[in-house]
Short mmCIF file of C-alpha atoms in Angstrom, two decimals:
data_model
loop_
_atom_site.label_atom_id
_atom_site.label_comp_id
_atom_site.label_asym_id
_atom_site.label_seq_id
_atom_site.Cartn_x
_atom_site.Cartn_y
_atom_site.Cartn_z
CA MET A 1 21.25 17.30 1.78
CA THR A 2 24.37 14.60 0.94
CA LEU A 3 24.85 11.73 2.41
CA PRO A 4 28.24 9.62 2.99
CA TYR A 5 28.89 6.49 0.98
CA SER A 6 30.80 3.60 2.16
CA PRO A 7 31.67 1.05 -0.61
CA PRO A 8 30.95 -2.39 -0.44
CA THR A 9 33.94 -4.75 0.97
CA TRP A 10 34.93 -5.93 -2.52
CA ALA A 11 35.51 -2.61 -3.64
CA GLN A 12 37.50 -0.99 -1.09
CA HIS A 13 40.57 -0.73 -3.22
CA LEU A 14 38.66 1.51 -5.97
CA LEU A 15 38.54 5.38 -5.54
CA SER A 16 35.57 5.97 -3.56
CA PRO A 17 33.35 9.70 -4.25
CA LYS A 18 34.62 12.08 -2.10
CA TYR A 19 31.04 13.66 -1.85
CA GLY A 20 28.59 10.44 -1.13
CA ARG A 21 25.42 10.70 -2.61
CA VAL A 22 22.36 12.34 -2.76
CA ALA A 23 19.24 10.03 -2.11
CA LEU A 24 17.24 10.43 -5.30
CA ALA A 25 16.06 6.84 -6.54
CA HIS A 26 13.64 4.81 -4.59
CA LEU A 27 16.11 2.02 -3.52
CA PRO A 28 16.24 -1.03 -3.82
CA THR A 29 14.46 -1.93 -6.88
CA PRO A 30 12.84 -5.64 -7.14
CA VAL A 31 13.95 -8.62 -8.97
CA MET A 32 10.46 -9.99 -9.88
CA PRO A 33 9.49 -13.35 -12.23
CA TRP A 34 8.33 -11.76 -15.80
CA ALA A 35 6.56 -13.81 -18.31
CA CYS A 36 8.43 -12.28 -21.31
CA PRO A 37 6.93 -14.82 -24.01
CA GLU A 38 10.55 -14.57 -25.84
CA LEU A 39 13.29 -17.81 -25.93
CA ALA A 40 10.19 -19.71 -24.76
CA ASP A 41 11.37 -22.96 -26.82
CA LEU A 42 14.93 -22.76 -25.15
CA GLY A 43 13.24 -23.08 -21.95
CA VAL A 44 14.46 -19.87 -20.69
CA GLU A 45 13.32 -18.78 -17.25
CA TRP A 46 12.91 -14.88 -17.02
CA PHE A 47 13.45 -12.32 -14.36
CA ILE A 48 13.44 -8.73 -14.43
CA LYS A 49 15.15 -6.12 -12.48
CA ARG A 50 12.81 -2.87 -12.36
CA ASP A 51 15.30 0.18 -12.50
CA ASP A 52 12.49 1.61 -14.42
CA MET A 53 10.80 2.41 -10.79
CA THR A 54 13.64 4.43 -9.47
CA GLY A 55 11.57 7.19 -9.35
CA ASN A 56 12.78 11.08 -10.13
CA GLU A 57 10.44 11.54 -13.18
CA LEU A 58 11.07 8.21 -14.62
CA SER A 59 14.58 8.44 -14.33
CA GLY A 60 15.48 4.95 -14.76
CA ASN A 61 19.06 3.73 -14.74
CA LYS A 62 19.57 7.38 -15.12
CA ALA A 63 18.58 7.88 -11.01
CA ARG A 64 21.60 5.90 -9.65
CA LYS A 65 24.34 7.95 -11.68
CA LEU A 66 23.25 11.08 -10.85
CA GLU A 67 22.82 10.58 -6.86
CA PHE A 68 26.73 10.66 -7.07
CA LEU A 69 27.19 13.03 -10.08
CA MET A 70 24.69 15.97 -7.74
CA ALA A 71 26.47 15.01 -4.75
CA ASP A 72 29.64 15.81 -6.31
CA ALA A 73 27.95 19.09 -7.53
CA LEU A 74 27.28 19.89 -4.74
CA GLY A 75 30.18 19.46 -2.97
CA ASN A 76 32.40 21.42 -5.61
CA GLY A 77 30.35 24.57 -5.11
CA CYS A 78 28.82 24.70 -8.48
CA ASP A 79 25.54 26.13 -9.32
CA SER A 80 24.37 24.76 -12.59
CA VAL A 81 24.57 21.81 -14.23
CA CYS A 82 25.06 21.31 -18.13
CA THR A 83 24.69 18.03 -19.70
CA ILE A 84 23.69 16.87 -23.69
CA GLY A 85 21.89 14.53 -25.45
CA GLY A 86 19.53 13.92 -28.35
CA VAL A 87 16.37 15.89 -28.33
CA GLN A 88 14.33 12.83 -26.98
CA SER A 89 17.43 12.22 -24.23
CA ASN A 90 16.20 10.45 -21.37
CA HIS A 91 19.47 11.21 -19.41
CA CYS A 92 18.90 15.07 -20.07
CA ARG A 93 14.97 14.76 -18.45
CA ALA A 94 16.60 13.09 -15.39
CA THR A 95 19.41 15.01 -15.21
CA ALA A 96 17.18 18.33 -15.24
CA ALA A 97 15.19 16.95 -12.44
CA ALA A 98 17.78 15.81 -10.11
CA ALA A 99 19.17 19.01 -10.41
CA ARG A 100 15.99 21.00 -9.93
CA LEU A 101 15.60 18.69 -6.90
CA VAL A 102 18.94 19.71 -5.39
CA GLY A 103 18.43 23.37 -6.46
CA LEU A 104 20.73 23.92 -9.58
CA GLU A 105 19.58 25.16 -12.64
CA PRO A 106 19.74 22.59 -15.51
CA HIS A 107 21.56 23.36 -18.65
CA LEU A 108 20.55 20.68 -21.66
CA VAL A 109 22.61 20.87 -24.84
CA LEU A 110 20.40 18.90 -27.22
CA VAL A 111 21.30 17.75 -30.70
CA LEU A 112 18.99 18.12 -33.61
CA PRO A 113 19.26 17.53 -37.41
CA ASN A 114 20.09 21.30 -38.79
CA ARG A 115 16.63 21.33 -40.74
CA ASP A 116 14.91 21.38 -36.98
CA LEU A 117 17.38 24.08 -35.71
CA ASP A 118 14.87 27.07 -35.91
CA LYS A 119 11.47 24.92 -35.62
CA GLU A 120 9.40 24.81 -32.63
CA VAL A 121 10.51 21.46 -30.99
CA GLY A 122 7.35 20.82 -29.49
CA LEU A 123 6.13 19.12 -26.27
CA SER A 124 6.47 15.35 -27.35
CA GLY A 125 7.94 12.57 -24.98
CA ASN A 126 11.03 14.14 -22.97
CA LEU A 127 10.46 17.19 -23.98
CA LEU A 128 7.38 18.23 -22.30
CA ILE A 129 9.08 17.06 -19.20
CA ASP A 130 12.25 18.73 -20.01
CA ARG A 131 10.23 22.12 -20.32
CA MET A 132 8.16 21.90 -17.36
CA LEU A 133 11.38 21.44 -15.37
CA GLY A 134 12.35 24.79 -16.43
CA ALA A 135 15.29 23.54 -18.20
CA LYS A 136 17.29 25.95 -20.50
CA LEU A 137 17.60 23.95 -23.77
CA HIS A 138 20.42 24.82 -26.21
CA PHE A 139 20.41 23.80 -29.29
CA ALA A 140 23.33 22.00 -31.36
CA ALA A 141 23.52 21.43 -34.82
CA GLY A 142 24.33 17.65 -35.79
CA SER A 143 25.91 18.61 -38.83
CA ASP A 144 28.55 20.12 -36.03
CA TYR A 145 28.18 16.64 -34.00
CA LEU A 146 29.08 15.24 -37.30
CA LYS A 147 32.19 17.59 -37.96
CA TYR A 148 33.73 16.53 -34.52
CA GLY A 149 33.49 13.07 -35.16
CA GLY A 150 29.88 11.83 -34.93
CA ASP A 151 30.52 9.81 -31.40
CA LEU A 152 30.41 9.99 -27.90
CA GLY A 153 33.80 12.50 -27.46
CA ALA A 154 31.75 14.62 -30.28
CA MET A 155 28.88 15.14 -28.00
CA ASP A 156 31.19 16.34 -24.81
CA LYS A 157 32.68 18.62 -27.16
CA LEU A 158 29.28 19.92 -27.87
CA ASN A 159 28.33 20.23 -24.05
CA ALA A 160 32.08 21.89 -23.39
CA ALA A 161 31.22 24.80 -25.96
CA ALA A 162 27.58 25.37 -23.93
CA VAL A 163 30.21 25.17 -20.54
CA ALA A 164 32.28 27.37 -21.86
CA LYS A 165 29.59 29.96 -22.58
CA LEU A 166 27.96 29.45 -19.66
CA LYS A 167 31.07 30.26 -17.52
CA LEU A 168 31.34 33.38 -19.49
CA ARG A 169 28.25 34.40 -18.01
CA GLY A 170 29.54 34.26 -14.73
CA GLN A 171 28.16 31.01 -13.47
CA LYS A 172 29.66 27.79 -12.42
CA PRO A 173 28.42 24.77 -14.10
CA TYR A 174 28.62 21.56 -13.26
CA VAL A 175 29.84 19.15 -16.44
CA VAL A 176 27.95 16.09 -16.58
CA PRO A 177 29.65 14.20 -19.83
CA VAL A 178 26.31 12.29 -22.11
CA GLY A 179 24.49 9.28 -20.52
CA GLY A 180 25.98 10.53 -17.01
CA THR A 181 29.22 8.34 -18.01
CA THR A 182 32.00 9.37 -15.56
CA PRO A 183 34.05 7.45 -13.08
CA ILE A 184 31.78 9.12 -10.37
CA GLY A 185 28.75 8.16 -12.15
CA THR A 186 30.12 4.62 -12.78
CA TRP A 187 29.53 4.30 -8.85
CA GLY A 188 26.14 4.21 -9.61
CA TYR A 189 26.60 0.45 -10.45
CA LEU A 190 28.83 -1.00 -8.58
CA ALA A 191 26.07 -0.15 -5.85
CA ALA A 192 23.84 -1.03 -7.85
CA VAL A 193 25.47 -5.08 -8.16
CA GLU A 194 25.89 -4.93 -4.09
CA GLU A 195 22.19 -4.30 -4.41
CA LEU A 196 21.47 -7.35 -6.32
CA ARG A 197 23.74 -9.11 -4.36
CA GLN A 198 22.27 -8.68 -0.80
CA GLN A 199 18.60 -9.53 -2.30
CA GLN A 200 20.15 -12.96 -3.45
CA MET A 201 21.46 -13.43 -0.10
CA GLN A 202 18.37 -12.56 1.51
CA GLN A 203 16.36 -14.97 -1.08
CA LEU A 204 14.82 -11.59 -2.41
CA ALA A 205 16.23 -12.84 -5.78
CA PRO A 206 17.69 -16.17 -7.15
CA GLU A 207 21.12 -15.99 -8.52
CA PHE A 208 21.11 -15.68 -12.49
CA ASP A 209 23.07 -17.53 -15.24
CA VAL A 210 22.76 -14.45 -17.47
CA ILE A 211 22.29 -10.45 -17.33
CA VAL A 212 21.27 -9.07 -20.19
CA CYS A 213 21.18 -5.23 -19.89
CA ALA A 214 20.79 -1.93 -22.97
CA CYS A 215 23.97 0.30 -23.53
CA GLY A 216 23.86 3.35 -24.31
CA SER A 217 27.04 5.81 -23.44
CA GLY A 218 28.29 2.85 -21.35
CA GLY A 219 28.44 3.97 -17.92
CA THR A 220 25.62 1.74 -16.52
CA THR A 221 27.23 -1.71 -18.58
CA ALA A 222 30.80 -0.35 -16.95
CA GLY A 223 29.40 -0.45 -13.51
CA ILE A 224 27.70 -3.51 -14.04
CA ALA A 225 30.53 -5.41 -15.82
CA LEU A 226 32.81 -4.56 -13.06
CA GLY A 227 30.43 -5.40 -10.26
CA LEU A 228 29.85 -8.44 -11.08
CA ARG A 229 33.32 -9.03 -11.86
CA LEU A 230 34.42 -7.96 -8.55
CA ALA A 231 32.01 -9.21 -6.47
CA GLY A 232 31.80 -12.91 -7.84
CA LEU A 233 28.70 -12.91 -8.88
CA GLY A 234 29.60 -15.48 -11.58
CA SER A 235 26.14 -14.45 -14.29
CA ALA A 236 27.08 -13.91 -17.90
CA LEU A 237 26.96 -10.08 -19.22
CA HIS A 238 25.20 -9.62 -21.98
CA ALA A 239 24.88 -5.76 -23.16
CA VAL A 240 23.81 -4.69 -26.54
CA ASN A 241 24.95 -1.00 -27.92
CA VAL A 242 21.98 0.85 -29.12
CA GLN A 243 24.30 3.21 -31.10
CA HIS A 244 28.02 3.05 -32.57
CA GLN A 245 30.21 0.00 -32.39
CA PRO A 246 30.85 -2.43 -29.71
CA GLU A 247 34.54 -2.13 -29.52
CA ALA A 248 34.18 1.73 -28.54
CA TYR A 249 32.17 0.38 -25.61
CA TYR A 250 34.95 -2.09 -24.65
CA ASP A 251 37.44 0.43 -24.44
CA LEU A 252 35.23 2.85 -22.85
CA ILE A 253 34.62 0.42 -20.18
CA ASP A 254 38.44 -0.24 -19.64
CA LYS A 255 39.12 3.44 -19.53
CA GLU A 256 36.10 3.98 -16.83
CA ALA A 257 37.20 1.28 -14.69
CA ALA A 258 40.72 2.62 -14.73
CA ALA A 259 39.51 6.00 -13.89
CA ILE A 260 38.00 4.54 -10.70
CA GLY A 261 41.08 2.61 -9.49
CA ALA A 262 40.61 -0.96 -11.14
CA GLY A 263 44.10 -2.59 -11.85
CA SER A 264 45.41 -5.10 -14.04
CA GLY A 265 44.22 -7.95 -11.57
CA ASP A 266 40.50 -7.15 -12.11
CA GLY A 267 41.07 -7.87 -16.02
CA THR A 268 39.10 -6.15 -18.76
CA ALA A 269 35.97 -5.62 -20.38
CA ARG A 270 36.61 -8.27 -22.71
CA GLU A 271 36.78 -10.86 -20.05
CA TRP A 272 33.79 -9.14 -18.01
CA LEU A 273 30.90 -9.59 -20.67
CA THR A 274 29.85 -9.70 -24.56
CA ILE A 275 28.39 -6.84 -26.16
CA HIS A 276 26.42 -7.36 -29.22
CA ASN A 277 25.84 -4.85 -31.93
CA GLY A 278 22.09 -3.23 -31.58
CA GLY A 279 23.36 -0.24 -33.35
CA ALA A 280 22.52 -0.87 -37.06
CA LEU A 281 19.75 1.39 -37.75
CA GLY A 282 21.03 3.96 -35.82
CA TYR A 283 20.72 5.69 -32.28
CA GLY A 284 16.82 5.95 -31.53
CA ASN A 285 15.57 4.59 -34.93
CA THR A 286 13.73 1.26 -35.10
CA ASN A 287 11.49 -0.60 -37.57
CA ARG A 288 8.28 -2.42 -37.56
CA GLU A 289 9.44 -5.66 -36.50
CA GLN A 290 10.97 -4.06 -33.42
CA LEU A 291 7.89 -2.20 -32.59
CA GLU A 292 5.92 -5.67 -32.85
CA PHE A 293 8.16 -7.32 -30.39
CA ILE A 294 7.89 -4.83 -27.81
CA GLN A 295 4.17 -4.46 -28.30
CA ARG A 296 4.07 -8.57 -28.25
CA VAL A 297 6.06 -8.16 -24.66
CA ALA A 298 3.87 -5.67 -24.01
CA THR A 299 0.66 -7.86 -24.26
CA ALA A 300 2.77 -11.26 -22.67
CA SER A 301 4.31 -9.86 -19.64
CA GLY A 302 2.89 -6.48 -18.15
CA ILE A 303 6.19 -4.76 -19.28
CA VAL A 304 6.44 -1.92 -21.75
CA LEU A 305 9.65 -1.38 -23.24
CA ASP A 306 10.90 1.61 -25.38
CA HIS A 307 12.59 1.17 -28.86
CA VAL A 308 15.95 3.30 -27.98
CA TYR A 309 17.19 1.34 -25.48
CA THR A 310 15.48 -1.48 -23.80
CA GLY A 311 13.35 -3.10 -26.26
CA LYS A 312 16.05 -2.72 -28.91
CA ALA A 313 18.77 -4.39 -26.45
CA LEU A 314 15.90 -7.06 -25.18
CA PHE A 315 15.19 -7.66 -29.35
CA THR A 316 19.10 -7.84 -30.12
CA PHE A 317 19.89 -10.44 -27.80
CA CYS A 318 17.21 -12.85 -28.46
CA GLU A 319 18.18 -12.67 -31.95
CA TYR A 320 21.55 -13.94 -30.94
CA ALA A 321 20.54 -16.23 -28.33
CA ARG A 322 18.31 -18.01 -31.50
CA THR A 323 21.65 -18.44 -32.79
CA GLN A 324 22.71 -20.18 -29.91
CA PRO A 325 20.22 -22.21 -28.51
CA ASP A 326 22.48 -24.50 -26.52
CA GLN A 327 24.39 -21.48 -24.87
CA PHE A 328 20.67 -20.37 -23.57
CA ARG A 329 18.52 -23.14 -23.40
CA GLY A 330 17.17 -23.46 -20.03
CA LYS A 331 18.95 -20.84 -18.26
CA ARG A 332 18.16 -18.16 -15.58
CA ILE A 333 17.88 -14.84 -17.24
CA LEU A 334 17.83 -11.41 -15.63
CA PHE A 335 16.89 -8.51 -17.80
CA TRP A 336 17.82 -5.32 -16.12
CA HIS A 337 15.68 -2.85 -17.34
CA THR A 338 16.71 0.85 -17.36
CA GLY A 339 13.60 2.95 -18.20
CA GLY A 340 13.04 5.05 -21.28
CA LEU A 341 9.49 5.09 -21.45
CA PRO A 342 8.61 8.83 -21.93
CA GLY A 343 10.87 8.50 -25.52
CA LEU A 344 8.11 5.92 -26.98
CA PHE A 345 5.25 8.41 -27.07
CA THR A 346 7.00 9.87 -30.05
CA LYS A 347 6.22 7.04 -31.89
CA VAL A 348 2.53 6.84 -31.81
CA ASP A 349 1.52 7.48 -35.18
CA GLU A 350 3.69 3.94 -36.05
CA LEU A 351 2.30 1.91 -33.41
CA VAL A 352 -1.39 2.59 -33.98
CA GLY A 353 -1.28 0.28 -36.70
CA LEU A 354 0.03 -2.33 -33.83
CA VAL A 355 -1.92 -2.09 -30.80
CA PRO A 356 -5.31 -3.77 -30.91
CA ALA A 357 -8.29 -1.74 -32.07
CA PRO A 358 -11.12 -0.48 -29.81
CA GLU A 359 -14.75 -2.35 -29.93
CA ARG A 360 -17.51 -0.48 -29.34
CA LEU A 361 -20.08 -1.14 -26.76
CA THR A 362 -23.44 -1.55 -27.32
CA LEU A 363 -26.69 -1.50 -25.55
CA GLU A 364 -29.36 -3.87 -25.73
CA SER A 365 -32.68 -1.37 -26.36
#
C-alpha cells in the first residue's frame, strides 16, 4: 500500500520520510488562469493552483500531508489515528477519510464551546462527512483549550489526553497534531513545490512573481516556503494566518524546517516569506464584508472560496496589496487554493441575502 518516495535533488540534504507515502491525492493538480476580479486596477494577472481538486473526500491541501502521515502510521504498526481540530475542521474530516482508506480507525478530538458540549452537534458541513465515515468523535471543552494556553500547543495537549485514553484501551494510535503539521507532513508541500517546478519546466505553468496561500496550522506554508527557497523558484511568498499571530508562524516554520534537516545556510522563515495577519476576527469567524468578497469572486471566476481559510486569505492579501500598489502592479500572482469548501455550508443563513434571488418562470397561457 505504501510507495517509496525520493526527494527532489534540491532537497537531498533533508531527512526524507522513512516509510514513503500512500497514494491518496489526485496529482498533479492543475495550474490555471483565473478570472479573479480583485486588484484589476493594478493590472494583476491571476493564476490559481487547484489543490482543492486533490480528491480524498474534498481534502484539499490536507491530502498531500496525509499521504506521508498515513504511510508513517502504517510503517509504525498503528491501528488507529487520533487528531484534533475545531468542530468544523477540514483537517479532521480529511484525516478520517484517509484513515479509513488505509484501514485505520479515525478518532477526532473536536473543540467545542462549553455550552455545546452536551448538545447534539448535528450533521452540518464537515460533521456530516466525519460521521458518515464512522469517525469516533471526542468533544473537548473550549475552556480546557483556553486553560492550556489557547494556541496550537494547547490543541496538542488536548490531543495527547485523548491518545492516552486510547492507549489505556489497548489501542496503538498514531498521533497527528492539529492540521497535520509535523516534519513528516511538511514533505507534502515540499513535494508540491517540486510538482510546480516540473509544471513550469514543461510549460504547463508560467513563472510567478508572487504566490499567495492561507496559513492555518502552518504545515502547508512551511513546506511551500522552504521548498521555494531550496528549489530557487524566486517567487515572493505571501501567506495569511487565519488564527493567532504572524510571529508564532515564523517561529513554527523555522522549527519545522530545522526538524527535517534544514541548516543555517538555508536561511530563516523571515527571509522566505511575508505573513499577513488575517486572524483578527478569530478562527472560523467572518463578517459580511468577507462573505460579500467570497460571493463576488465566485460570481466572477467560478471558484468558490471558503470563509475560514482561502476566502479570508485572499481578502486579507488584497487589502494589503491595495496599501502597496507599486509592489504588485502588473505582477503575475498564483493563488494556491488549499480547499475547505464543506465548511461554507455552515454559513447558509448569512449568505442568503448575498446570493442572487431566483426568478420565477411564468409560461404564456
